[in-house]
mmCIF file of C-alpha atoms and ligand atoms in Angstrom:
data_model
loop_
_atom_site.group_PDB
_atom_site.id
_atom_site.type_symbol
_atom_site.label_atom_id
_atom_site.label_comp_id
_atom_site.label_asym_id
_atom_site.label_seq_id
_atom_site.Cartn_x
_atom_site.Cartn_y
_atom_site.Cartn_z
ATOM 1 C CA UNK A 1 -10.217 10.112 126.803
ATOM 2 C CA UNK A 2 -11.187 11.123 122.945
ATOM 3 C CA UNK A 3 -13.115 14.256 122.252
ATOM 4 C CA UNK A 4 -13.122 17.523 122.896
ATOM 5 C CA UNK A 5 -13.340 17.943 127.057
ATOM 6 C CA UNK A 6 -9.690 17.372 127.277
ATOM 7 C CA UNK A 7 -8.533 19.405 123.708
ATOM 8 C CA UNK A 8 -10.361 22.393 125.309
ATOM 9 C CA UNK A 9 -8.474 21.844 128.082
ATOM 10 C CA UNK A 10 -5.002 22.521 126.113
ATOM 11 C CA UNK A 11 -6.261 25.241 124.359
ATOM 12 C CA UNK A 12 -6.795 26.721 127.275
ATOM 13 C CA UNK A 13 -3.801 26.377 129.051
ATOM 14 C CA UNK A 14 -1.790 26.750 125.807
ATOM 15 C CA UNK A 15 -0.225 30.316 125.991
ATOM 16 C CA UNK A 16 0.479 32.718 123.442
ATOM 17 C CA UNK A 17 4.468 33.268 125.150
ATOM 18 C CA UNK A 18 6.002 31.413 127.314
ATOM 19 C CA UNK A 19 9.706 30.949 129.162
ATOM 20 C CA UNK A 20 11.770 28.691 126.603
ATOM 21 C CA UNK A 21 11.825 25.151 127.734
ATOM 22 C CA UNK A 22 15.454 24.728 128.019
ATOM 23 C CA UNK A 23 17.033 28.480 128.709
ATOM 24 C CA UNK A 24 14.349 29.887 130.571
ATOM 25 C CA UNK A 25 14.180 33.026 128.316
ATOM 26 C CA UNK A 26 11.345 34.903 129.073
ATOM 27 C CA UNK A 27 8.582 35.991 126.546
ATOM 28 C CA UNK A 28 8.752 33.594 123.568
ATOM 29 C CA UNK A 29 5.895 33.354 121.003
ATOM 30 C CA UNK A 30 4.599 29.982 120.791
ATOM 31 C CA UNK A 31 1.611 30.197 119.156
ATOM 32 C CA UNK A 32 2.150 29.491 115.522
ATOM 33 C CA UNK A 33 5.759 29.102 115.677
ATOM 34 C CA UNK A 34 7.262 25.428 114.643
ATOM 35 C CA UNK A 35 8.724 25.519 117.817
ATOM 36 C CA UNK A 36 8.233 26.038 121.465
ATOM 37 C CA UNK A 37 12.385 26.943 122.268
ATOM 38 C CA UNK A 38 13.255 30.497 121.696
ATOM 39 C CA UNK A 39 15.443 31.003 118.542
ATOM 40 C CA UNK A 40 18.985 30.340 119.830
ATOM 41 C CA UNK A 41 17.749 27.542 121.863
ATOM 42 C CA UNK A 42 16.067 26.090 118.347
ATOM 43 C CA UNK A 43 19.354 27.137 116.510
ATOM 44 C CA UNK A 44 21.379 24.212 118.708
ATOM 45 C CA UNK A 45 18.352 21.627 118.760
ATOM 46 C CA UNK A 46 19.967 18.318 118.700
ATOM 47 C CA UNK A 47 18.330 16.485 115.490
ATOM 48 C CA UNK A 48 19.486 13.331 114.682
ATOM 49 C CA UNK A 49 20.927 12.301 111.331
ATOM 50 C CA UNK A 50 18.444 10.188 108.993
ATOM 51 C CA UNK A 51 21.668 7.906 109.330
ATOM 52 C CA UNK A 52 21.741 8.463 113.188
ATOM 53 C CA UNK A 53 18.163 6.706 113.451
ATOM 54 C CA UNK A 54 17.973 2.996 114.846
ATOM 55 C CA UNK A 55 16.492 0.974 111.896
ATOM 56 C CA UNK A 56 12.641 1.129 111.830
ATOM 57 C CA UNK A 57 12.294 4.933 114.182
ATOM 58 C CA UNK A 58 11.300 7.593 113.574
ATOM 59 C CA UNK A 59 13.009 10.178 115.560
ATOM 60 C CA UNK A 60 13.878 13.854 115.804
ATOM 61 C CA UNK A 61 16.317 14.473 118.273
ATOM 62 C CA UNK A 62 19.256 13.262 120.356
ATOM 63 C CA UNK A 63 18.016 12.802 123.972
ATOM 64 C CA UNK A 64 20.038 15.909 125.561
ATOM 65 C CA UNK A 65 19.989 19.461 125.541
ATOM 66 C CA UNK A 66 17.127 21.322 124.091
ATOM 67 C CA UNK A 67 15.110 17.934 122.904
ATOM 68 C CA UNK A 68 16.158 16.956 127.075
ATOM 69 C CA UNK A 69 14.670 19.834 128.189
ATOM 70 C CA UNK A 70 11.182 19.403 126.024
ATOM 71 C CA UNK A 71 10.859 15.789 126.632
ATOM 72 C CA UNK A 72 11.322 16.945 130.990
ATOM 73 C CA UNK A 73 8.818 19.513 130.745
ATOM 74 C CA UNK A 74 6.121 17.177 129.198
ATOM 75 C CA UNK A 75 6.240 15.016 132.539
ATOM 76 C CA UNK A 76 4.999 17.682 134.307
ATOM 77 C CA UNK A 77 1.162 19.612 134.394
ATOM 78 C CA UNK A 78 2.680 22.823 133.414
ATOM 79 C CA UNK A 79 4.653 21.373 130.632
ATOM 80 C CA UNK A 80 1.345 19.487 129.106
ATOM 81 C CA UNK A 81 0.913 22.277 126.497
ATOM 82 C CA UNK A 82 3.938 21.424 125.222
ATOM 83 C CA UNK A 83 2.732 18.134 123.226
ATOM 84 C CA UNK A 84 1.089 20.599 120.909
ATOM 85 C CA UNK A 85 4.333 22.319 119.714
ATOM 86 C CA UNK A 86 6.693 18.856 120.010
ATOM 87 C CA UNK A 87 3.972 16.636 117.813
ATOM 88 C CA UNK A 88 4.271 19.864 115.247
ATOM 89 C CA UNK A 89 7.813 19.345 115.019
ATOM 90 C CA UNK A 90 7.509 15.944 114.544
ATOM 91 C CA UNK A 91 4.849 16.078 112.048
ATOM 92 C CA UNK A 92 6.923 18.367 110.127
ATOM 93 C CA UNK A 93 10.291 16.658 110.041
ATOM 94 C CA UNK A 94 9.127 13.132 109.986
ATOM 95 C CA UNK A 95 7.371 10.696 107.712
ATOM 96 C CA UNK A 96 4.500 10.306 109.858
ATOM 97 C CA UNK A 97 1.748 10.077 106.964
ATOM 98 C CA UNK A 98 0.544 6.903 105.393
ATOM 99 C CA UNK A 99 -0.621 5.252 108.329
ATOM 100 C CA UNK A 100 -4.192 4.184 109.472
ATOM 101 C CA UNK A 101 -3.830 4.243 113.478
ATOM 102 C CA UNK A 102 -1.863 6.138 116.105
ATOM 103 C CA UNK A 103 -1.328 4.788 119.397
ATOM 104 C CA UNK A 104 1.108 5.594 121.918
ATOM 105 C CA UNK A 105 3.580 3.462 123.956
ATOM 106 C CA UNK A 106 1.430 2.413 127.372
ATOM 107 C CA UNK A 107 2.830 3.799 130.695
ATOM 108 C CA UNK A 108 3.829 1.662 133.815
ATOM 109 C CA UNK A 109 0.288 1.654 135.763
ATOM 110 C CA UNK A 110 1.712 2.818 138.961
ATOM 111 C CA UNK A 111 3.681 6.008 137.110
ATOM 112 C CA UNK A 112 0.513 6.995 135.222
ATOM 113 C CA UNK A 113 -1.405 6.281 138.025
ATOM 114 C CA UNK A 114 1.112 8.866 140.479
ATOM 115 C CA UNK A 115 1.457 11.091 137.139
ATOM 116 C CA UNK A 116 -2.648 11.349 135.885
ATOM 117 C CA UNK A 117 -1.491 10.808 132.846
ATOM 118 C CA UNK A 118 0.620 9.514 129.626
ATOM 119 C CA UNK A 119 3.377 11.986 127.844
ATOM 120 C CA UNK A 120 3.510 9.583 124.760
ATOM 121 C CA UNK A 121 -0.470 9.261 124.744
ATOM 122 C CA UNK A 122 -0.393 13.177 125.086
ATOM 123 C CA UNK A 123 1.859 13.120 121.781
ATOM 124 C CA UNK A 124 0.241 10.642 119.913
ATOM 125 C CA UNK A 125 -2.908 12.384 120.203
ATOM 126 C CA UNK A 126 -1.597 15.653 118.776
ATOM 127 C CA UNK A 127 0.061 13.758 116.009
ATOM 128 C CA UNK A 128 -3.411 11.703 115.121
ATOM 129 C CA UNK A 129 -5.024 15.293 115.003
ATOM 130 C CA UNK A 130 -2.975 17.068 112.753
ATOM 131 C CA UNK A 131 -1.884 14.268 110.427
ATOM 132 C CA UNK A 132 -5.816 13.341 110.730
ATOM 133 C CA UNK A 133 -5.232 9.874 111.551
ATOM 134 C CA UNK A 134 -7.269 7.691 113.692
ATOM 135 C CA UNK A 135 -6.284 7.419 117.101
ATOM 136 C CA UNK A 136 -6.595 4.758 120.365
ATOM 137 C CA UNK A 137 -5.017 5.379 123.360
ATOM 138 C CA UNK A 138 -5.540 2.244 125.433
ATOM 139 C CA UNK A 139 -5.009 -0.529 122.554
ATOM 140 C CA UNK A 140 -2.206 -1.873 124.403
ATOM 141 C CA UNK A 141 -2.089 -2.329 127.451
ATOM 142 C CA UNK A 142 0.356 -3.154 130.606
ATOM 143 C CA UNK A 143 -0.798 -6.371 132.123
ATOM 144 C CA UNK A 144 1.404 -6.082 135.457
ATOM 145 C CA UNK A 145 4.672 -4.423 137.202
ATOM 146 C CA UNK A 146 7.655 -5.149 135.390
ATOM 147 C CA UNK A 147 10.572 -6.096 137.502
ATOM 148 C CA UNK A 148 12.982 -3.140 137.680
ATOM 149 C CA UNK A 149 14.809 -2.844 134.481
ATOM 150 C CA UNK A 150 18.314 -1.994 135.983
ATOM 151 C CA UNK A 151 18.252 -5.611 137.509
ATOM 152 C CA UNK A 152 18.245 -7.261 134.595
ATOM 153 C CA UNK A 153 20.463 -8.372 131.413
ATOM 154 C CA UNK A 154 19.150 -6.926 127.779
ATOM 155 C CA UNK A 155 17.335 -10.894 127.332
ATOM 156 C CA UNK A 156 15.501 -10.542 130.662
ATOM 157 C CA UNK A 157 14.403 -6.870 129.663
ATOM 158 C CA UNK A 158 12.938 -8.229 126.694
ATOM 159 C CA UNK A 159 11.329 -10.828 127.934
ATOM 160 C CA UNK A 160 10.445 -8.862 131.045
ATOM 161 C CA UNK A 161 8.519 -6.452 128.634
ATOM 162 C CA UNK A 162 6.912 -9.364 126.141
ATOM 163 C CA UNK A 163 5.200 -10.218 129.612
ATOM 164 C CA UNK A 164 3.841 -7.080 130.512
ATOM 165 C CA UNK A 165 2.850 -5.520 127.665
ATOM 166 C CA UNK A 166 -0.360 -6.948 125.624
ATOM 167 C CA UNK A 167 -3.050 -5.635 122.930
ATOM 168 C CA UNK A 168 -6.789 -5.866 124.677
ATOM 169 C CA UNK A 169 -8.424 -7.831 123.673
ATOM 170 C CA UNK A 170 -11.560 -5.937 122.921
ATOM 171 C CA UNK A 171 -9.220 -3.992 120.214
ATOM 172 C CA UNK A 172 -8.106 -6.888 118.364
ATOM 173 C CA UNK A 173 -10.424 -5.630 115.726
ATOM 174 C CA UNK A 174 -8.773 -2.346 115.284
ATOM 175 C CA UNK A 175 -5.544 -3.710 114.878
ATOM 176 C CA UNK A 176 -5.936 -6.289 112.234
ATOM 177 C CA UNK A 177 -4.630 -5.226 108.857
ATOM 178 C CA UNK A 178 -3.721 -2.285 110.093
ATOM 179 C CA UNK A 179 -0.900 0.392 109.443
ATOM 180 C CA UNK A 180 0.204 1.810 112.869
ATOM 181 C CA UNK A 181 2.120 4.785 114.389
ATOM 182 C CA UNK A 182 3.462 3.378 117.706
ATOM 183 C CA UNK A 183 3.976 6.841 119.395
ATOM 184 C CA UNK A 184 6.470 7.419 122.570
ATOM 185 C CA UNK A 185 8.668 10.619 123.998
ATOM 186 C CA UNK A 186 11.758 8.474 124.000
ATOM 187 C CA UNK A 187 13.807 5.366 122.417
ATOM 188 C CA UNK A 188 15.784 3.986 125.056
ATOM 189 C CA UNK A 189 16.999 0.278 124.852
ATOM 190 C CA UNK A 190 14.186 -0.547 122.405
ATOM 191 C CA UNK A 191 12.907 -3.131 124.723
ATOM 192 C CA UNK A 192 9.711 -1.745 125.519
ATOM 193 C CA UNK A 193 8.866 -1.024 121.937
ATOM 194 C CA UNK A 194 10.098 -4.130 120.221
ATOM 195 C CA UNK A 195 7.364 -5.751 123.064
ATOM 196 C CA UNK A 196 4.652 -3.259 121.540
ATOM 197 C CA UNK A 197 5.517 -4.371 117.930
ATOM 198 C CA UNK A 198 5.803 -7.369 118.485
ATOM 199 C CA UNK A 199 2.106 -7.659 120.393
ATOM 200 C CA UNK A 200 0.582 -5.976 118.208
ATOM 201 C CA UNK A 201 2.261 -8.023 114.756
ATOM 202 C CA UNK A 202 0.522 -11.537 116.501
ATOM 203 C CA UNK A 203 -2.652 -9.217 116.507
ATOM 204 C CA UNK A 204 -2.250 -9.035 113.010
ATOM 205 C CA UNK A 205 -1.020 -5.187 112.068
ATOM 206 C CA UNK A 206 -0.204 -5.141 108.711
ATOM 207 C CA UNK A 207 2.930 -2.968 110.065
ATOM 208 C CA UNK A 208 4.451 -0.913 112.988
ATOM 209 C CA UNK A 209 5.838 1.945 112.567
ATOM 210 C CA UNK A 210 7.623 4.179 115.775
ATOM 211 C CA UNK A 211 7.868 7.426 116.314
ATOM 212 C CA UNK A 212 9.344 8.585 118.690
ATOM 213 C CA UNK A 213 10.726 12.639 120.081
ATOM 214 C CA UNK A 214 13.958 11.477 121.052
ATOM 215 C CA UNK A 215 16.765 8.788 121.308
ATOM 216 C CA UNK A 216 18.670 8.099 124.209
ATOM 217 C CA UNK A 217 22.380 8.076 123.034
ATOM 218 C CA UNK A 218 23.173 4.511 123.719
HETATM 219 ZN ZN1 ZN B 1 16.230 29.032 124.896
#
């Protein structure tokens, strides 16, 4: 979905206060602020270390607390207007610019399917828009169910995900030579990413770059 339809649709639901995301504190301005948490809340955001990033990520936040909170919300309809203040923050605190396409991290079909839609597409989008970068939501692609990760040893996950995950091939063309912003809420394993990067390298992107909100603390 590009175009306008579905931005109207945030701006609409996007309010100008709203309960912070992670304390529940009633009444704080959101519109224009670099942040969607109320001020204590913002005070004790967990941001990672450039030192505390896994090599090649972007990333603004440990996976807990406040970031937790943010990255929970976004799963959920009345959290959606919070990609607009968490892509902000990223834009701001990350080397984002300097790349040519944004796409985000593809979903499992069945969870987008129960969920209508994408948190890391709903990021990626935001981040295209301010940074004015092109964007593609459906580049990649999930080809089938992946086995459920928790059976299987770190080799099997990544093979598991080299399986699943594949660049369509009607976008071949907007890949090629390309500098890309792989977009996704978090970095877990790095399984499903390394899949993405690597997919999209045989495609023939000139590089991959990740961005993600959080990290999962390993
Ligand atoms: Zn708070």
């Amino acid at each position: 979905m590009k175009g306008s339809l579905f931005d109207a649709f945030l701006d609409l639901v996007y309010p100008p206060f709203h309960p912070c995301p992670h304390c529940r504190k009633s009444g704080v301005p959101i519109e224009g602020e670099e942040t969607a948490l109320c001020a204590r809340c913002f005070y004790a955001f967990p941001f990672l270390t450039a030192e505390e990033r896994p090599e090649g990520v972007e990333s603004l936040a440990h996976y807990r607390q406040s970031a937790q909170s943010l990255v929970h919300r976004l799963k959920y309809k009345e959290g959606l207007y919070l990609a607009r203040p968490m892509a902000k923050l990223m834009v701001k605190k990350l080397d984002l610019h300097h790349h040519d396409l944004v796409i985000p991290v593809p979903m499992h079909r069945r969870r987008q399917k129960q969920r209508g839609y994408n948190q890391a597409d709903l990021l990626a989008r935001q981040i295209a828009s301010m940074e004015e970068l092109e964007y593609e939501s459906t580049v990649l692609t999930r080809i089938r169910e992946t086995a459920p990760m928790y059976q299987l040893n770190r080799l099997q996950r990544i093979q598991n995900m080299w399986d699943s995950i594949v660049v369509r091939e009607d976008c071949l063309h907007r890949v090629q030579n390309q500098k890309i912003l792989l977009v996704d809420d978090i970095y877990t394993t790095g399984a499903t990413t390394q899949a993405c990067i690597r997919q999209l390298t045989e495609a023939g992107a000139a590089e991959v770059t990740v961005a993600t909100f959080a990290v999962a603390d390993a």
